[in-house]
């Protein structure tokens, strides 16, 4: 290992005399300006087109091929694989996107991010950088300062500033390396082999956490003649692997979904980079001799794109199996009931966070529906856990409610768009009604047990009536909940059904046989149970209404007065 470090040191620092002459402050300033420019481009593009890109990803990732193409296109336009990864993580965590689609986007983004190398190789070394970087900085800076209070113009200005700084930083690094090349003797290092240069690219990228910066330095060194073409291709492979190590280290302390995506990204790059290194000579020969790309700078970026494309072709056919492998990793049990909200690691993407909250609320509704079944033991025997099943289910509902409210409170601290606030409030109405339904049922569950085991025919018949009414209502509610198309007519029918059930029970109680067999206190209890059963089902209808129907229609139904208070 010490030998490798010595080689890397020798390559980085050819001699004390040369280092004294090397303008390292200009080189480091160029690196800093380049990285700052990239960060400004990322921020500007994320603000300008973040939502439209997220919509594009949601609507165009239902197949492996579409997911891969989406990853390529979005990353090429955004020029930030980290932003694409953040969007992808949020969508998978929210239940919007499958792991297979997420992996397709991730491996596609690896190819999309190589566009930056093409931009740098074409514009950074073939034209006078000052001729377009200075106008970008001038126009961008003036736009940002004069129109800073307007979001879109200020971000366009920020975007121009970012590109201007990126190319200006490249120019600083290029000119400082050009001076070094005049006194640098490459011959002593010609026999070190590609492994050493791969490690140099790997270590440098791991330190600065930017494969794009490593690519720029590699192209600058190649353009100046400091390194050879084979050394440059090896450094590009090392940079590709180095950025994945950074992502892996960053993802491991995170939530399970983040760990799975980070592991998938690492394994993809590891396999791809091993293949690229083994077949480096055949691939470069194909690029230079078959494709006829003689320019070494263009050949290096073509090599970078080529081995990422090869990786995609290898992984694409088995992406679903790869996804299942990852989904079986990091399955350590957690104290949480929620399945979606705890997969959101950042509230920056509020739209995905709200979708995760809605999906979690859908799970809460399912739990409340199951609670209704358990109240009358209308579940498959394998799910019946004895006398405590209802109580355990109710505690599960309460715990999930508390997790939802904690997530809601955190989300409220973010800057939300007006339409997002409306969606959030509608979701919380669902939670409120669902919990009211569960609470009403919990209050009468002991009375239902008493009726079931009373030993009095009239009370046992009453219990069977409650059981039959509830069973039919829940069956119809589930049909509405699961339907692909919804309309208000279905809600009106459900409301009429529970009203009829509520009106029929007093008729049963008023029968002479019932009045004769049942003590007055139990008659009063029976009427109370009937009222609470109505309240339970009414609240569930309102919860379904606000969960499924658009906000305006949901409020219209709630204000129609069809369903009682």
Short mmCIF file of N, CA and C in Angstrom, two decimals, residues 108-220:
data_model
loop_
_atom_site.label_atom_id
_atom_site.label_comp_id
_atom_site.label_asym_id
_atom_site.label_seq_id
_atom_site.Cartn_x
_atom_site.Cartn_y
_atom_site.Cartn_z
N UNK A 108 -29.43 4.73 -15.28
CA UNK A 108 -29.53 5.65 -16.41
C UNK A 108 -28.82 6.96 -16.12
N UNK A 109 -28.90 7.41 -14.86
CA UNK A 109 -28.26 8.68 -14.50
C UNK A 109 -26.74 8.59 -14.62
N UNK A 110 -26.19 7.39 -14.47
CA UNK A 110 -24.74 7.22 -14.65
C UNK A 110 -24.31 7.59 -16.06
N UNK A 111 -25.15 7.24 -17.04
CA UNK A 111 -24.83 7.61 -18.42
C UNK A 111 -25.14 9.08 -18.67
N UNK A 112 -26.24 9.56 -18.10
CA UNK A 112 -26.63 10.96 -18.30
C UNK A 112 -25.60 11.94 -17.79
N UNK A 113 -24.95 11.60 -16.68
CA UNK A 113 -23.98 12.53 -16.10
C UNK A 113 -22.70 12.65 -16.92
N UNK A 114 -22.48 11.72 -17.86
CA UNK A 114 -21.28 11.81 -18.71
C UNK A 114 -21.38 12.95 -19.73
N UNK A 115 -22.59 13.52 -19.88
CA UNK A 115 -22.74 14.64 -20.81
C UNK A 115 -21.84 15.81 -20.42
N UNK A 116 -21.63 15.98 -19.10
CA UNK A 116 -20.79 17.09 -18.65
C UNK A 116 -19.37 16.95 -19.20
N UNK A 117 -18.87 15.72 -19.28
CA UNK A 117 -17.55 15.50 -19.87
C UNK A 117 -17.50 15.93 -21.32
N UNK A 118 -18.58 15.64 -22.06
CA UNK A 118 -18.65 16.06 -23.47
C UNK A 118 -18.67 17.58 -23.58
N UNK A 119 -19.44 18.24 -22.70
CA UNK A 119 -19.51 19.71 -22.74
C UNK A 119 -18.13 20.32 -22.49
N UNK A 120 -17.45 19.79 -21.47
CA UNK A 120 -16.12 20.31 -21.13
C UNK A 120 -15.13 20.04 -22.25
N UNK A 121 -15.16 18.82 -22.80
CA UNK A 121 -14.20 18.46 -23.86
C UNK A 121 -14.41 19.29 -25.12
N UNK A 122 -15.67 19.58 -25.44
CA UNK A 122 -15.97 20.32 -26.67
C UNK A 122 -15.71 21.82 -26.51
N UNK A 123 -16.28 22.39 -25.43
CA UNK A 123 -16.21 23.85 -25.28
C UNK A 123 -15.01 24.31 -24.47
N UNK A 124 -14.56 23.48 -23.53
CA UNK A 124 -13.49 23.91 -22.64
C UNK A 124 -12.10 23.86 -23.24
N UNK A 125 -11.93 23.06 -24.29
CA UNK A 125 -10.59 22.90 -24.86
C UNK A 125 -10.52 23.29 -26.33
N UNK A 126 -11.67 23.51 -26.94
CA UNK A 126 -11.69 23.81 -28.37
C UNK A 126 -11.95 25.29 -28.66
N UNK A 127 -12.41 26.02 -27.66
CA UNK A 127 -12.73 27.44 -27.85
C UNK A 127 -12.05 28.27 -26.77
N UNK A 128 -12.02 29.57 -26.99
CA UNK A 128 -11.51 30.49 -25.97
C UNK A 128 -12.55 30.58 -24.86
N UNK A 129 -12.18 30.12 -23.68
CA UNK A 129 -13.15 30.06 -22.58
C UNK A 129 -13.65 31.45 -22.20
N UNK A 130 -12.76 32.43 -22.19
CA UNK A 130 -13.17 33.78 -21.79
C UNK A 130 -14.24 34.34 -22.71
N UNK A 131 -14.28 33.88 -23.97
CA UNK A 131 -15.23 34.44 -24.94
C UNK A 131 -16.67 34.15 -24.57
N UNK A 132 -16.92 33.10 -23.78
CA UNK A 132 -18.30 32.83 -23.37
C UNK A 132 -18.48 32.79 -21.85
N UNK A 133 -17.41 32.52 -21.07
CA UNK A 133 -17.57 32.48 -19.62
C UNK A 133 -17.79 33.87 -19.04
N UNK A 134 -17.06 34.87 -19.54
CA UNK A 134 -17.21 36.23 -19.02
C UNK A 134 -18.58 36.83 -19.38
N UNK A 135 -19.09 36.67 -20.61
CA UNK A 135 -20.46 37.14 -20.88
C UNK A 135 -21.51 36.44 -20.01
N UNK A 136 -21.32 35.15 -19.76
CA UNK A 136 -22.25 34.44 -18.88
C UNK A 136 -22.26 35.04 -17.48
N UNK A 137 -21.06 35.31 -16.95
CA UNK A 137 -20.95 35.89 -15.62
C UNK A 137 -21.54 37.30 -15.59
N UNK A 138 -21.30 38.07 -16.64
CA UNK A 138 -21.81 39.44 -16.68
C UNK A 138 -23.33 39.46 -16.74
N UNK A 139 -23.90 38.74 -17.69
CA UNK A 139 -25.35 38.72 -17.86
C UNK A 139 -26.02 38.07 -16.65
N UNK A 140 -25.45 36.94 -16.21
CA UNK A 140 -26.02 36.23 -15.06
C UNK A 140 -25.97 37.06 -13.80
N UNK A 141 -24.84 37.70 -13.53
CA UNK A 141 -24.70 38.50 -12.31
C UNK A 141 -25.65 39.68 -12.29
N UNK A 142 -25.75 40.41 -13.42
CA UNK A 142 -26.66 41.56 -13.50
C UNK A 142 -28.11 41.12 -13.34
N UNK A 143 -28.47 40.02 -14.02
CA UNK A 143 -29.84 39.50 -13.92
C UNK A 143 -30.18 39.10 -12.49
N UNK A 144 -29.25 38.42 -11.85
CA UNK A 144 -29.48 37.95 -10.48
C UNK A 144 -29.65 39.12 -9.51
N UNK A 145 -28.84 40.18 -9.67
CA UNK A 145 -28.89 41.31 -8.75
C UNK A 145 -30.10 42.20 -9.00
N UNK A 146 -30.41 42.47 -10.27
CA UNK A 146 -31.51 43.39 -10.58
C UNK A 146 -32.88 42.74 -10.47
N UNK A 147 -32.96 41.45 -10.75
CA UNK A 147 -34.26 40.76 -10.74
C UNK A 147 -34.31 39.68 -9.66
N UNK A 148 -33.52 39.87 -8.60
CA UNK A 148 -33.42 38.86 -7.55
C UNK A 148 -34.71 38.56 -6.84
N UNK A 149 -35.65 39.52 -6.81
CA UNK A 149 -36.90 39.28 -6.08
C UNK A 149 -37.89 38.44 -6.89
N UNK A 150 -37.59 38.24 -8.18
CA UNK A 150 -38.43 37.39 -9.02
C UNK A 150 -37.76 36.02 -9.16
N UNK A 151 -38.50 34.98 -8.81
CA UNK A 151 -37.89 33.65 -8.70
C UNK A 151 -37.29 33.16 -10.01
N UNK A 152 -38.07 33.19 -11.09
CA UNK A 152 -37.59 32.61 -12.35
C UNK A 152 -36.41 33.38 -12.93
N UNK A 153 -36.48 34.73 -13.09
CA UNK A 153 -35.31 35.44 -13.62
C UNK A 153 -34.07 35.30 -12.75
N UNK A 154 -34.26 35.31 -11.42
CA UNK A 154 -33.09 35.20 -10.54
C UNK A 154 -32.41 33.84 -10.69
N UNK A 155 -33.20 32.79 -10.91
CA UNK A 155 -32.61 31.46 -11.09
C UNK A 155 -31.98 31.29 -12.47
N UNK A 156 -32.52 31.99 -13.47
CA UNK A 156 -31.86 32.00 -14.78
C UNK A 156 -30.50 32.68 -14.65
N UNK A 157 -30.47 33.80 -13.89
CA UNK A 157 -29.20 34.47 -13.63
C UNK A 157 -28.24 33.57 -12.88
N UNK A 158 -28.75 32.84 -11.88
CA UNK A 158 -27.91 31.91 -11.12
C UNK A 158 -27.36 30.81 -12.03
N UNK A 159 -28.19 30.34 -12.97
CA UNK A 159 -27.75 29.30 -13.90
C UNK A 159 -26.60 29.79 -14.77
N UNK A 160 -26.73 31.01 -15.29
CA UNK A 160 -25.65 31.58 -16.12
C UNK A 160 -24.38 31.79 -15.30
N UNK A 161 -24.55 32.26 -14.06
CA UNK A 161 -23.39 32.42 -13.17
C UNK A 161 -22.70 31.07 -12.96
N UNK A 162 -23.51 30.03 -12.75
CA UNK A 162 -22.95 28.70 -12.53
C UNK A 162 -22.13 28.22 -13.70
N UNK A 163 -22.68 28.35 -14.92
CA UNK A 163 -21.93 27.92 -16.10
C UNK A 163 -20.69 28.79 -16.31
N UNK A 164 -20.83 30.09 -16.05
CA UNK A 164 -19.67 30.97 -16.20
C UNK A 164 -18.55 30.60 -15.26
N UNK A 165 -18.88 30.36 -13.99
CA UNK A 165 -17.87 29.96 -13.02
C UNK A 165 -17.29 28.59 -13.33
N UNK A 166 -18.13 27.68 -13.81
CA UNK A 166 -17.65 26.33 -14.13
C UNK A 166 -16.56 26.40 -15.20
N UNK A 167 -16.81 27.16 -16.26
CA UNK A 167 -15.82 27.27 -17.33
C UNK A 167 -14.62 28.12 -16.91
N UNK A 168 -14.85 29.15 -16.08
CA UNK A 168 -13.73 29.96 -15.61
C UNK A 168 -12.80 29.13 -14.72
N UNK A 169 -13.39 28.30 -13.86
CA UNK A 169 -12.58 27.40 -13.03
C UNK A 169 -11.79 26.43 -13.87
N UNK A 170 -12.43 25.92 -14.93
CA UNK A 170 -11.73 25.03 -15.86
C UNK A 170 -10.54 25.74 -16.49
N UNK A 171 -10.72 27.00 -16.88
CA UNK A 171 -9.63 27.76 -17.50
C UNK A 171 -8.46 27.94 -16.53
N UNK A 172 -8.76 28.23 -15.26
CA UNK A 172 -7.70 28.37 -14.26
C UNK A 172 -6.90 27.08 -14.12
N UNK A 173 -7.62 25.95 -14.01
CA UNK A 173 -6.93 24.67 -13.85
C UNK A 173 -6.13 24.33 -15.09
N UNK A 174 -6.71 24.60 -16.25
CA UNK A 174 -6.05 24.25 -17.52
C UNK A 174 -4.75 25.04 -17.69
N UNK A 175 -4.78 26.34 -17.42
CA UNK A 175 -3.58 27.16 -17.62
C UNK A 175 -2.50 26.83 -16.60
N UNK A 176 -2.89 26.50 -15.36
CA UNK A 176 -1.88 26.14 -14.36
C UNK A 176 -1.23 24.80 -14.71
N UNK A 177 -2.02 23.87 -15.23
CA UNK A 177 -1.48 22.57 -15.64
C UNK A 177 -0.64 22.71 -16.91
N UNK A 178 -1.04 23.61 -17.81
CA UNK A 178 -0.25 23.84 -19.03
C UNK A 178 1.16 24.29 -18.68
N UNK A 179 1.31 25.14 -17.66
CA UNK A 179 2.64 25.60 -17.24
C UNK A 179 3.44 24.44 -16.68
N UNK A 180 2.77 23.58 -15.88
CA UNK A 180 3.47 22.43 -15.30
C UNK A 180 3.96 21.49 -16.40
N UNK A 181 3.17 21.35 -17.47
CA UNK A 181 3.51 20.42 -18.54
C UNK A 181 4.80 20.79 -19.26
N UNK A 182 5.16 22.07 -19.23
CA UNK A 182 6.37 22.50 -19.93
C UNK A 182 7.64 21.94 -19.31
N UNK A 183 7.62 21.63 -18.01
CA UNK A 183 8.82 21.13 -17.33
C UNK A 183 8.66 19.70 -16.82
N UNK A 184 7.50 19.09 -17.07
CA UNK A 184 7.24 17.76 -16.52
C UNK A 184 7.72 16.67 -17.48
N UNK A 185 8.51 15.74 -16.96
CA UNK A 185 9.02 14.62 -17.76
C UNK A 185 8.19 13.39 -17.44
N UNK A 186 7.42 12.93 -18.42
CA UNK A 186 6.50 11.80 -18.21
C UNK A 186 7.20 10.45 -18.20
N UNK A 187 8.36 10.34 -18.81
CA UNK A 187 8.99 9.04 -19.03
C UNK A 187 9.22 8.22 -17.76
N UNK A 188 9.58 8.81 -16.60
CA UNK A 188 9.81 7.95 -15.43
C UNK A 188 8.56 7.22 -14.95
N UNK A 189 7.36 7.70 -15.35
CA UNK A 189 6.12 7.12 -14.83
C UNK A 189 5.36 6.30 -15.87
N UNK A 190 5.98 6.12 -17.02
CA UNK A 190 5.29 5.43 -18.12
C UNK A 190 5.03 3.97 -17.81
N UNK A 191 5.84 3.37 -16.93
CA UNK A 191 5.72 1.94 -16.66
C UNK A 191 4.92 1.61 -15.40
N UNK A 192 4.31 2.62 -14.80
CA UNK A 192 3.57 2.34 -13.56
C UNK A 192 2.33 1.49 -13.81
N UNK A 193 1.74 1.57 -14.97
CA UNK A 193 0.58 0.76 -15.29
C UNK A 193 -0.72 1.45 -14.91
N UNK A 194 -1.84 0.97 -15.46
CA UNK A 194 -3.13 1.64 -15.26
C UNK A 194 -3.67 1.54 -13.83
N UNK A 195 -3.26 0.52 -13.06
CA UNK A 195 -3.79 0.37 -11.70
C UNK A 195 -3.48 1.59 -10.86
N UNK A 196 -2.26 2.09 -10.97
CA UNK A 196 -1.86 3.26 -10.18
C UNK A 196 -2.71 4.47 -10.55
N UNK A 197 -2.93 4.69 -11.84
CA UNK A 197 -3.73 5.84 -12.27
C UNK A 197 -5.20 5.66 -11.87
N UNK A 198 -5.68 4.42 -11.89
CA UNK A 198 -7.04 4.16 -11.40
C UNK A 198 -7.16 4.56 -9.94
N UNK A 199 -6.16 4.20 -9.13
CA UNK A 199 -6.18 4.55 -7.71
C UNK A 199 -6.08 6.05 -7.50
N UNK A 200 -5.29 6.73 -8.33
CA UNK A 200 -5.20 8.19 -8.23
C UNK A 200 -6.58 8.81 -8.48
N UNK A 201 -7.26 8.37 -9.54
CA UNK A 201 -8.61 8.87 -9.82
C UNK A 201 -9.59 8.56 -8.72
N UNK A 202 -9.48 7.34 -8.18
CA UNK A 202 -10.37 6.91 -7.10
C UNK A 202 -10.17 7.76 -5.84
N UNK A 203 -8.91 7.90 -5.42
CA UNK A 203 -8.60 8.63 -4.17
C UNK A 203 -8.97 10.11 -4.31
N UNK A 204 -8.62 10.70 -5.44
CA UNK A 204 -8.90 12.13 -5.63
C UNK A 204 -10.41 12.39 -5.62
N UNK A 205 -11.18 11.53 -6.28
CA UNK A 205 -12.63 11.71 -6.31
C UNK A 205 -13.24 11.51 -4.93
N UNK A 206 -12.74 10.53 -4.19
CA UNK A 206 -13.24 10.28 -2.84
C UNK A 206 -12.99 11.48 -1.93
N UNK A 207 -11.88 12.20 -2.19
CA UNK A 207 -11.53 13.36 -1.35
C UNK A 207 -12.41 14.56 -1.70
N UNK A 208 -12.50 14.90 -2.98
CA UNK A 208 -13.25 16.11 -3.37
C UNK A 208 -14.72 15.83 -3.64
N UNK A 209 -15.11 14.54 -3.70
CA UNK A 209 -16.50 14.12 -3.87
C UNK A 209 -17.12 14.67 -5.15
N UNK A 210 -16.36 14.66 -6.22
CA UNK A 210 -16.89 15.11 -7.51
C UNK A 210 -16.14 14.42 -8.63
N UNK A 211 -16.81 13.49 -9.29
CA UNK A 211 -16.19 12.82 -10.43
C UNK A 211 -16.04 13.78 -11.60
N UNK A 212 -16.93 14.78 -11.68
CA UNK A 212 -16.84 15.76 -12.77
C UNK A 212 -15.55 16.56 -12.66
N UNK A 213 -15.19 16.95 -11.42
CA UNK A 213 -13.94 17.70 -11.23
C UNK A 213 -12.74 16.83 -11.59
N UNK A 214 -12.79 15.56 -11.21
CA UNK A 214 -11.70 14.65 -11.57
C UNK A 214 -11.59 14.49 -13.08
N UNK A 215 -12.75 14.43 -13.74
CA UNK A 215 -12.75 14.34 -15.20
C UNK A 215 -12.10 15.57 -15.83
N UNK A 216 -12.42 16.75 -15.30
CA UNK A 216 -11.84 17.99 -15.84
C UNK A 216 -10.32 18.00 -15.65
N UNK A 217 -9.87 17.60 -14.47
CA UNK A 217 -8.42 17.57 -14.19
C UNK A 217 -7.73 16.55 -15.10
N UNK A 218 -8.38 15.40 -15.29
CA UNK A 218 -7.83 14.36 -16.17
C UNK A 218 -7.71 14.87 -17.60
N UNK A 219 -8.77 15.52 -18.09
CA UNK A 219 -8.74 16.06 -19.45
C UNK A 219 -7.68 17.15 -19.59
N UNK A 220 -7.55 17.99 -18.55
CA UNK A 220 -6.54 19.05 -18.59
C UNK A 220 -5.13 18.46 -18.63
#
